[in-house]
Every structure is written in C-alpha cells, then in structure tokens.
Coordinates of N, CA, C and O in Angstrom, one line a residue:
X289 N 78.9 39.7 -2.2 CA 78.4 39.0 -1.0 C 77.0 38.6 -1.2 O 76.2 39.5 -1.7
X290 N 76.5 37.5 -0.8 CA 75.3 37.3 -1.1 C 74.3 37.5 -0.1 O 74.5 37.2 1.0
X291 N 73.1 38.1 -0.6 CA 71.9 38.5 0.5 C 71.9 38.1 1.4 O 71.6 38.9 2.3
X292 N 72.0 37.0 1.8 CA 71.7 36.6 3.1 C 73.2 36.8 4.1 O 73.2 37.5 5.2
X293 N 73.8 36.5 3.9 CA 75.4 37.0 4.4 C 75.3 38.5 4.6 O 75.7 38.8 5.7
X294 N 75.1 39.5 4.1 CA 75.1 40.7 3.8 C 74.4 41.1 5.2 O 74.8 41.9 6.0
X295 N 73.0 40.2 5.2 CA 72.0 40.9 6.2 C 72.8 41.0 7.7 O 72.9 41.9 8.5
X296 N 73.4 39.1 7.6 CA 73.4 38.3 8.8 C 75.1 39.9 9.1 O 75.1 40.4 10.2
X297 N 75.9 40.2 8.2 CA 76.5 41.0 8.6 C 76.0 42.4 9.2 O 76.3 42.7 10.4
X298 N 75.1 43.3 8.3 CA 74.5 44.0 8.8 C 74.2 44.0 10.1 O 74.7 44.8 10.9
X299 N 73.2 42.9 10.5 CA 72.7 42.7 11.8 C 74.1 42.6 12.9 O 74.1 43.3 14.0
X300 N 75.0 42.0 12.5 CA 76.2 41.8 13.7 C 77.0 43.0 14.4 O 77.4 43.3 15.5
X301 N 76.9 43.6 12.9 CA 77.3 44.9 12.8 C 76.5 46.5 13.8 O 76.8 47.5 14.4
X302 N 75.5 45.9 13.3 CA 73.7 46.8 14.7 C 74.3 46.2 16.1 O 74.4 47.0 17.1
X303 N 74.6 45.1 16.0 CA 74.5 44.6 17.4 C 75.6 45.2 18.8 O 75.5 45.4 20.0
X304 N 77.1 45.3 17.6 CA 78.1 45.4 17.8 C 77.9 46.9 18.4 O 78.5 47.2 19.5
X305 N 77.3 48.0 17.7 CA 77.1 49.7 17.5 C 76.1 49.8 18.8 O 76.0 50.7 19.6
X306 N 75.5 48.7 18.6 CA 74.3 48.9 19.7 C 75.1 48.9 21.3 O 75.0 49.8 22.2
X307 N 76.0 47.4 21.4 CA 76.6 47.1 22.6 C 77.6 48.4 23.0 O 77.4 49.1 24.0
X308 N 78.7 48.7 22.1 CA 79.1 49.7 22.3 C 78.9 51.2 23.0 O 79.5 51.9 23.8
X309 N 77.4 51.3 22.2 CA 76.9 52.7 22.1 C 76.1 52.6 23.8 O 75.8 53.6 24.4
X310 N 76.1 51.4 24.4 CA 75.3 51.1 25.5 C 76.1 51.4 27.0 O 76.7 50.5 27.5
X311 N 76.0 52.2 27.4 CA 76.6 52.2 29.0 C 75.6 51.6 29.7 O 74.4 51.5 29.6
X312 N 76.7 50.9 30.9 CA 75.7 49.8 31.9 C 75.4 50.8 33.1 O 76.4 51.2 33.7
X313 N 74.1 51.3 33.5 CA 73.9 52.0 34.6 C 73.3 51.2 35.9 O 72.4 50.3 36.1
X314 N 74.0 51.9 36.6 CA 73.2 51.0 38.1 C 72.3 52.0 38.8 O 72.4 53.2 38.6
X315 N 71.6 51.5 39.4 CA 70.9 52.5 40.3 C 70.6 52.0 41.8 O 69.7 51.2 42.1
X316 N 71.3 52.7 42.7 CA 71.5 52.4 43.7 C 70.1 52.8 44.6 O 69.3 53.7 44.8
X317 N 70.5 51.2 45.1 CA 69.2 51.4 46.0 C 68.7 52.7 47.1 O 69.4 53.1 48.0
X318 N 67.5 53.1 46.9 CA 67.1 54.5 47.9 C 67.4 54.5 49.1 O 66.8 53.5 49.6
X319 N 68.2 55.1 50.0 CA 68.0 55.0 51.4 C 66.9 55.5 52.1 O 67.0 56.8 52.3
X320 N 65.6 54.8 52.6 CA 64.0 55.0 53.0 C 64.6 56.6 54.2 O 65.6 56.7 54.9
X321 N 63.4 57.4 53.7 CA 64.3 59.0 54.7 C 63.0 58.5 56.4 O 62.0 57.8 56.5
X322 N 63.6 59.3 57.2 CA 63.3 59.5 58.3 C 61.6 59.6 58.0 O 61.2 60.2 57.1
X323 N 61.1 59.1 58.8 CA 59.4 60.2 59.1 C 59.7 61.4 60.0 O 60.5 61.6 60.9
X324 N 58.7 62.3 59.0 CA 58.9 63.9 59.4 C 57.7 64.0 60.3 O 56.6 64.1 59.8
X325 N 57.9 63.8 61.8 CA 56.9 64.2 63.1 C 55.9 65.4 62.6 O 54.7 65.5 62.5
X326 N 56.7 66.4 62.2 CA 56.0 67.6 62.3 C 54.6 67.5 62.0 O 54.1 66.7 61.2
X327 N 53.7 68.4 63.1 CA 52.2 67.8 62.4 C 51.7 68.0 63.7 O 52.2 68.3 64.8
X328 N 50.3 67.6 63.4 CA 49.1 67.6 64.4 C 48.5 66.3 64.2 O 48.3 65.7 63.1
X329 N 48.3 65.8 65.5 CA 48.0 64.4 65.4 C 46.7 64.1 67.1 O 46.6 64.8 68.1
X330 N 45.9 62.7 66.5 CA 44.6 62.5 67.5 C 45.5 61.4 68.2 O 46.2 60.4 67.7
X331 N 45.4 61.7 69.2 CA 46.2 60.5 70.0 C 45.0 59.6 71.0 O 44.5 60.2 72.0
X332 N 44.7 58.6 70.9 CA 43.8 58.1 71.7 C 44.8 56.7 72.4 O 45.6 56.1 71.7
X333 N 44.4 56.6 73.8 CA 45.6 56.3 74.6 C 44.9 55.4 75.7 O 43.7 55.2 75.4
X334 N 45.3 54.7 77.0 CA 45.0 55.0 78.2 C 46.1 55.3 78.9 O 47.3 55.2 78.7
X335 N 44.9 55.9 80.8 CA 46.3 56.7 81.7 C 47.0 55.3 82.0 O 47.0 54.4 81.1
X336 N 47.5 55.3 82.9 CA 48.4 54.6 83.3 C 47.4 53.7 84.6 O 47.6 52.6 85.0
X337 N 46.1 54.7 85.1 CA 45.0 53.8 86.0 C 44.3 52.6 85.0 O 43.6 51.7 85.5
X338 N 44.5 52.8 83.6 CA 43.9 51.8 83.0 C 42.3 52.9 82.0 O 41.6 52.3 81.1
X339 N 42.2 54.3 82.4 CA 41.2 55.1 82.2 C 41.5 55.3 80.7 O 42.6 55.5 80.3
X340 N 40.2 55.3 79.6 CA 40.8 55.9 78.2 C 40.7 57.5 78.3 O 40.0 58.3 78.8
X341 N 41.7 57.5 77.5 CA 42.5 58.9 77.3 C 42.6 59.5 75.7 O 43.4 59.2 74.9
X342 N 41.9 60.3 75.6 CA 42.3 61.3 74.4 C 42.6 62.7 74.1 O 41.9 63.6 74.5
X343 N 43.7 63.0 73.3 CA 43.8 64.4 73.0 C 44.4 64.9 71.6 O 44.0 64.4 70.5
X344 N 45.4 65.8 71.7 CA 45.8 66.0 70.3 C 47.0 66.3 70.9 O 47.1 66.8 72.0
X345 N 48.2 65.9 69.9 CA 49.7 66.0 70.0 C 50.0 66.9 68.8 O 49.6 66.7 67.6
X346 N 50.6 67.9 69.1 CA 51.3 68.8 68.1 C 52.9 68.9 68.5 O 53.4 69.2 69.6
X347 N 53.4 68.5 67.4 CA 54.9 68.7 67.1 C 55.1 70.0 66.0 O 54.4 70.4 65.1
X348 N 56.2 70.3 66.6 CA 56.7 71.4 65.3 C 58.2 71.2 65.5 O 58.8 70.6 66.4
X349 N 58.7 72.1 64.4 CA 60.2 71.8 64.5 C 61.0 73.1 64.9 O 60.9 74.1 64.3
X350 N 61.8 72.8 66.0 CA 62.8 73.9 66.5 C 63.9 73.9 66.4 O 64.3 72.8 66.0
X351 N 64.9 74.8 66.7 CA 66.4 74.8 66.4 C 67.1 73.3 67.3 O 67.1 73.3 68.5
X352 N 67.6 72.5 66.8 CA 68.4 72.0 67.4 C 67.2 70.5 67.5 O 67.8 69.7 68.2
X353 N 66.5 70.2 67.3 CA 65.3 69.8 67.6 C 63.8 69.7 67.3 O 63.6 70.3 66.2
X354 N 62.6 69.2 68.0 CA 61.3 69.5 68.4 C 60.6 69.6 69.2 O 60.7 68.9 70.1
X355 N 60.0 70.3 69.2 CA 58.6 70.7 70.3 C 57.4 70.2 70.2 O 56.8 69.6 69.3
X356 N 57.0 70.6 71.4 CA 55.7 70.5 71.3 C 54.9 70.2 72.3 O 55.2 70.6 73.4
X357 N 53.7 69.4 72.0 CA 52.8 69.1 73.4 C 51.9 68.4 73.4 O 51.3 68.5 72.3
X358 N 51.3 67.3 74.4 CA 50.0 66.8 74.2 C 49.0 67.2 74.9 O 49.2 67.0 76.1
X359 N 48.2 67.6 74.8 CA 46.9 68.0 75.2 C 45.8 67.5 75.5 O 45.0 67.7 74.7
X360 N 45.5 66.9 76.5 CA 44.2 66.1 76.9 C 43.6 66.6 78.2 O 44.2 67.2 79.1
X361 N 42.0 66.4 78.2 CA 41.4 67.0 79.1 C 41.9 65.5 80.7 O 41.7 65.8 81.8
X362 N 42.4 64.4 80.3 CA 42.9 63.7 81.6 C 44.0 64.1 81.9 O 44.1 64.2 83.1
X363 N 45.0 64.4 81.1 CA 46.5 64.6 81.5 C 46.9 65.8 81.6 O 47.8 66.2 82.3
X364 N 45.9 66.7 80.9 CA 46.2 68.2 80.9 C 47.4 68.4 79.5 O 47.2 68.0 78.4
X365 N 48.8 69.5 80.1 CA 49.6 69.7 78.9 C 50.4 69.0 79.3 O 50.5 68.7 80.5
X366 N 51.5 68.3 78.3 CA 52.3 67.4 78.6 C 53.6 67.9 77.7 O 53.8 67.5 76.6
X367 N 54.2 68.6 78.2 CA 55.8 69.1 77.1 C 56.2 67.9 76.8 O 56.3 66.9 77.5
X368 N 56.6 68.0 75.4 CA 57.3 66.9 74.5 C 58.6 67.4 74.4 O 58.8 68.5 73.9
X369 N 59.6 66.6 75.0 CA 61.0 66.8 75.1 C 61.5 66.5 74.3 O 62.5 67.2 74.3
X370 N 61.4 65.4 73.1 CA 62.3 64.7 72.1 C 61.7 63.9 71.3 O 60.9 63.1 71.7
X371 N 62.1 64.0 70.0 CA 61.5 63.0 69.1 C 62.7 62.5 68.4 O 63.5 63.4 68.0
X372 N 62.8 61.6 68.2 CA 63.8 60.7 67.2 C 62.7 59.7 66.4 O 61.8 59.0 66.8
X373 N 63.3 59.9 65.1 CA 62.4 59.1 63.8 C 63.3 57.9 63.0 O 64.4 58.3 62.9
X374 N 63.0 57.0 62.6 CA 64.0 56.8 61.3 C 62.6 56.4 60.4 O 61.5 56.8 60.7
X375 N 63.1 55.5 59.2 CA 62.0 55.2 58.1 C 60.2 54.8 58.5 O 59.2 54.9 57.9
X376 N 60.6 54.2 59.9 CA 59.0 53.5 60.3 C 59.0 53.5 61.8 O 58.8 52.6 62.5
X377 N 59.3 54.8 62.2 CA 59.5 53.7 63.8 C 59.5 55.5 64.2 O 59.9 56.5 63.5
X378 N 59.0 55.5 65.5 CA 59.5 57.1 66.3 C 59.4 57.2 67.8 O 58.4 56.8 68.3
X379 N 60.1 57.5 68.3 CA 60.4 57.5 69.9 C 60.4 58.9 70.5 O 61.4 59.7 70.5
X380 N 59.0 59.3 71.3 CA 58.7 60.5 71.7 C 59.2 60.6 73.1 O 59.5 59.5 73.5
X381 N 59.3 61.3 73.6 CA 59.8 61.8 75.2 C 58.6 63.0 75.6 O 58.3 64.0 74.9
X382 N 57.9 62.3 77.1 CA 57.4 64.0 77.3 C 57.7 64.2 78.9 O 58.0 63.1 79.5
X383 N 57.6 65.0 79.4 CA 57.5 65.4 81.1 C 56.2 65.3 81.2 O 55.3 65.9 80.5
X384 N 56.1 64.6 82.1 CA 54.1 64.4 82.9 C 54.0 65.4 83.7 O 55.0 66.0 84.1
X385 N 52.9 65.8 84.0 CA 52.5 66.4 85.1 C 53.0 66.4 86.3 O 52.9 67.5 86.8
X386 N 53.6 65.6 87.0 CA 54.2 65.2 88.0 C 55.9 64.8 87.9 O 56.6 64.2 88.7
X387 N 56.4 65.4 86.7 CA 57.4 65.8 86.6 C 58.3 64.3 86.0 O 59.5 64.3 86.1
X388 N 57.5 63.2 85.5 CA 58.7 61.9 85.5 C 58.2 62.0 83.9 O 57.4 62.7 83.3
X389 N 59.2 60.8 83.8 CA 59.2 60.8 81.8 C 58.6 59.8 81.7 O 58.4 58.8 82.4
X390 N 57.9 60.1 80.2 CA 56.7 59.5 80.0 C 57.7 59.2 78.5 O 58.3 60.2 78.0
X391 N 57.9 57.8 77.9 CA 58.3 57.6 76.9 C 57.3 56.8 75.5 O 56.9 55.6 75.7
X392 N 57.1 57.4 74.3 CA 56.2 56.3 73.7 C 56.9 56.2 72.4 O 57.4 57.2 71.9
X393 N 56.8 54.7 71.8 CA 57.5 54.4 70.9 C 56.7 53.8 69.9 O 56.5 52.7 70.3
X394 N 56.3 54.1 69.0 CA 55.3 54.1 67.6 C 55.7 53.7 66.2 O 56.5 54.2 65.5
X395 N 55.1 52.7 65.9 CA 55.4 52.2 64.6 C 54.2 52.8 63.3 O 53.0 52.8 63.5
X396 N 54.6 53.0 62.4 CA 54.0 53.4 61.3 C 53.5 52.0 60.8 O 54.2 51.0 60.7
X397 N 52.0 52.0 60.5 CA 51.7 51.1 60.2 C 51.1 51.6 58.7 O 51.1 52.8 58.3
X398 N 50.5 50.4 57.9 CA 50.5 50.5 56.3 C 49.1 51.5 55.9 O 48.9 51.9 54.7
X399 N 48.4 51.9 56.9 CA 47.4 53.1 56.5 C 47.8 54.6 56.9 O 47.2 55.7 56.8
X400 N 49.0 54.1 57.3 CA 49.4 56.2 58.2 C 49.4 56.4 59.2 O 50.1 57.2 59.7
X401 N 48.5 55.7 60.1 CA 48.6 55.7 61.6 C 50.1 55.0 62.1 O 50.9 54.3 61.6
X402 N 50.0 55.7 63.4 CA 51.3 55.0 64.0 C 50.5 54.3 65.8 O 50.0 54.9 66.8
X403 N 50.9 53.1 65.5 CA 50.8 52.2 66.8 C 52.1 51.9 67.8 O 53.2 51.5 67.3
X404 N 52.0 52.0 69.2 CA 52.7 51.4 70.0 C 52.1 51.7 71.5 O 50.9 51.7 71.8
X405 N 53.3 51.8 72.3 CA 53.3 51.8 73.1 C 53.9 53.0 74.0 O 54.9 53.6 73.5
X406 N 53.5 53.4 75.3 CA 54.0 54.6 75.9 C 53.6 54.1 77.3 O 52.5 53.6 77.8
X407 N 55.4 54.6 78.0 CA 55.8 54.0 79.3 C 56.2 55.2 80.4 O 57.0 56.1 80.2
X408 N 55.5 55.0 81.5 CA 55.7 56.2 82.7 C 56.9 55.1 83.7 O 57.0 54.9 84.9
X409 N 57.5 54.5 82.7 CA 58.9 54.1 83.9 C 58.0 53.0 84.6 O 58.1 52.8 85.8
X410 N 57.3 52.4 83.7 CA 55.8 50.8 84.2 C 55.4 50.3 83.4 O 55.5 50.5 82.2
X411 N 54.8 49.4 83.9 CA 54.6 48.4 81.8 C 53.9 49.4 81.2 O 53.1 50.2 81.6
X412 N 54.4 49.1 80.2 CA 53.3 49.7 78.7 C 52.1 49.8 78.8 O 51.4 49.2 79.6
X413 N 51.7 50.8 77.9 CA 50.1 51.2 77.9 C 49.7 51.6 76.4 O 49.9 52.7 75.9
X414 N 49.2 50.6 75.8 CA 49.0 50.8 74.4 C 48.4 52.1 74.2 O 47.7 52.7 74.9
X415 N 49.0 52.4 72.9 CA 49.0 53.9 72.0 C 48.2 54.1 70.7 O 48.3 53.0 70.2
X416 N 47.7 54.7 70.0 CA 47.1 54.9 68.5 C 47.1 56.1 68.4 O 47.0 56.7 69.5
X417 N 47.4 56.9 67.0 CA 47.5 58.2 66.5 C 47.5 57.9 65.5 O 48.0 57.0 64.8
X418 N 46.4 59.4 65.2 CA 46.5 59.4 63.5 C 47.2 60.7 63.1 O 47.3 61.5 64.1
X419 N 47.5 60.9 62.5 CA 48.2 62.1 62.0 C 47.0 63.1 61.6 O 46.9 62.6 60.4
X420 N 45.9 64.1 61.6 CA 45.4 64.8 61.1 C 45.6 66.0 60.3 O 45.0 66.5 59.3
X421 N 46.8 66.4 60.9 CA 47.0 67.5 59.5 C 48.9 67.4 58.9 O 49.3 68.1 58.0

C-alpha cells in the first residue's frame, strides 16, 4: 500500500475509533433554585402617610414555614406571616400594628438588593432592602 494511502487509511481509521469511542452527552438545562429569605436585612421604606421609614427585617426558617419580624422605630414590631420565593422575585406577608395585612413584593435586582413594592390593602409604597447578613 503506498504511503500516502496508508496514512489517508490510518487517519479514517482514528476517526472512525474516535466517533465510536465518543458518547453524545447533553446537559440539561439548570432549574434557577428559589431565593433563600433567611437572613437579616436593612429595609428602608415609607409609612403609608407618605413619612420615610427604616428598620431591620429578620427572617428565619421554621417548621412548616418562616418567621420573623420587622422592626422600626415608626411601625414598631410587625410579625411576618409568610414568605414565598422563586428564582428572583419574593412575596412577604406581615400583620400591622392595627391588625390588617401589609403585603410586599420584591424583586432581586443585579447587585443583591431587592426592590418593590409593599401594600396595606392601598396603592403601593415603594420598598428597598439590602440583605446585611
């Protein structure tokens, strides 16, 4: 067989061992996981009169659930009833002072803070939190 034939076989022959020897893998796309609330966070806010508002919100995680509370010298303690998360997005529940639900709904924005909005059952009242610990 002459050299050049020989090689051009060789090579077909690599190619052939290679394809073989090759499994096709896929890799399935990640499903993005929930944001984990848990944490201590600076909440700067206003009341609902329009007054700015700041405190700290602490979540932790309980059976069945989360807890927790916001803490401000305007609102006083505010029980946090519920948190639901998915990849970017979180929807807090708390009881006010005066006993009505206070709902705020927060997006994760691209530095770690989460922005939105939080409703006493009346238009919205913009929101900011940072997560501190």
């Amino acid at each position: 067989m002459p050299l050049r034939t020989r090689h051009a076989t060789y090579a077909v022959a690599a190619l052939v061992l290679t394809l073989i020897g090759t499994r096709a893998t896929y890799t399935r796309a990640q499903t993005p996981q929930p944001i984990n609330p848990v944490g201590t966070y600076s909440v700067s806010t206003f009341t609902d009169e329009g007054q700015q508002m700041s405190g700290t919100l602490t979540v932790r995680a309980g059976e069945g659930g989360y807890t927790g509370e916001l803490v401000s010298p305007e609102a006083g303690t505010v029980p946090l009833r519920q948190v639901t998360t998915n990849a970017t997005n979180w929807i807090a529940m708390f009881t006010t002072t005066d006993n009505a639900l206070a709902v705020a709904w927060l997006q994760r924005q691209p530095d770690g803070t989460f922005t939105g909005t939080w409703h006493q059952l009346s238009p919205g009242i913009n929101v900011k939190m940072t997560k501190t610990k």
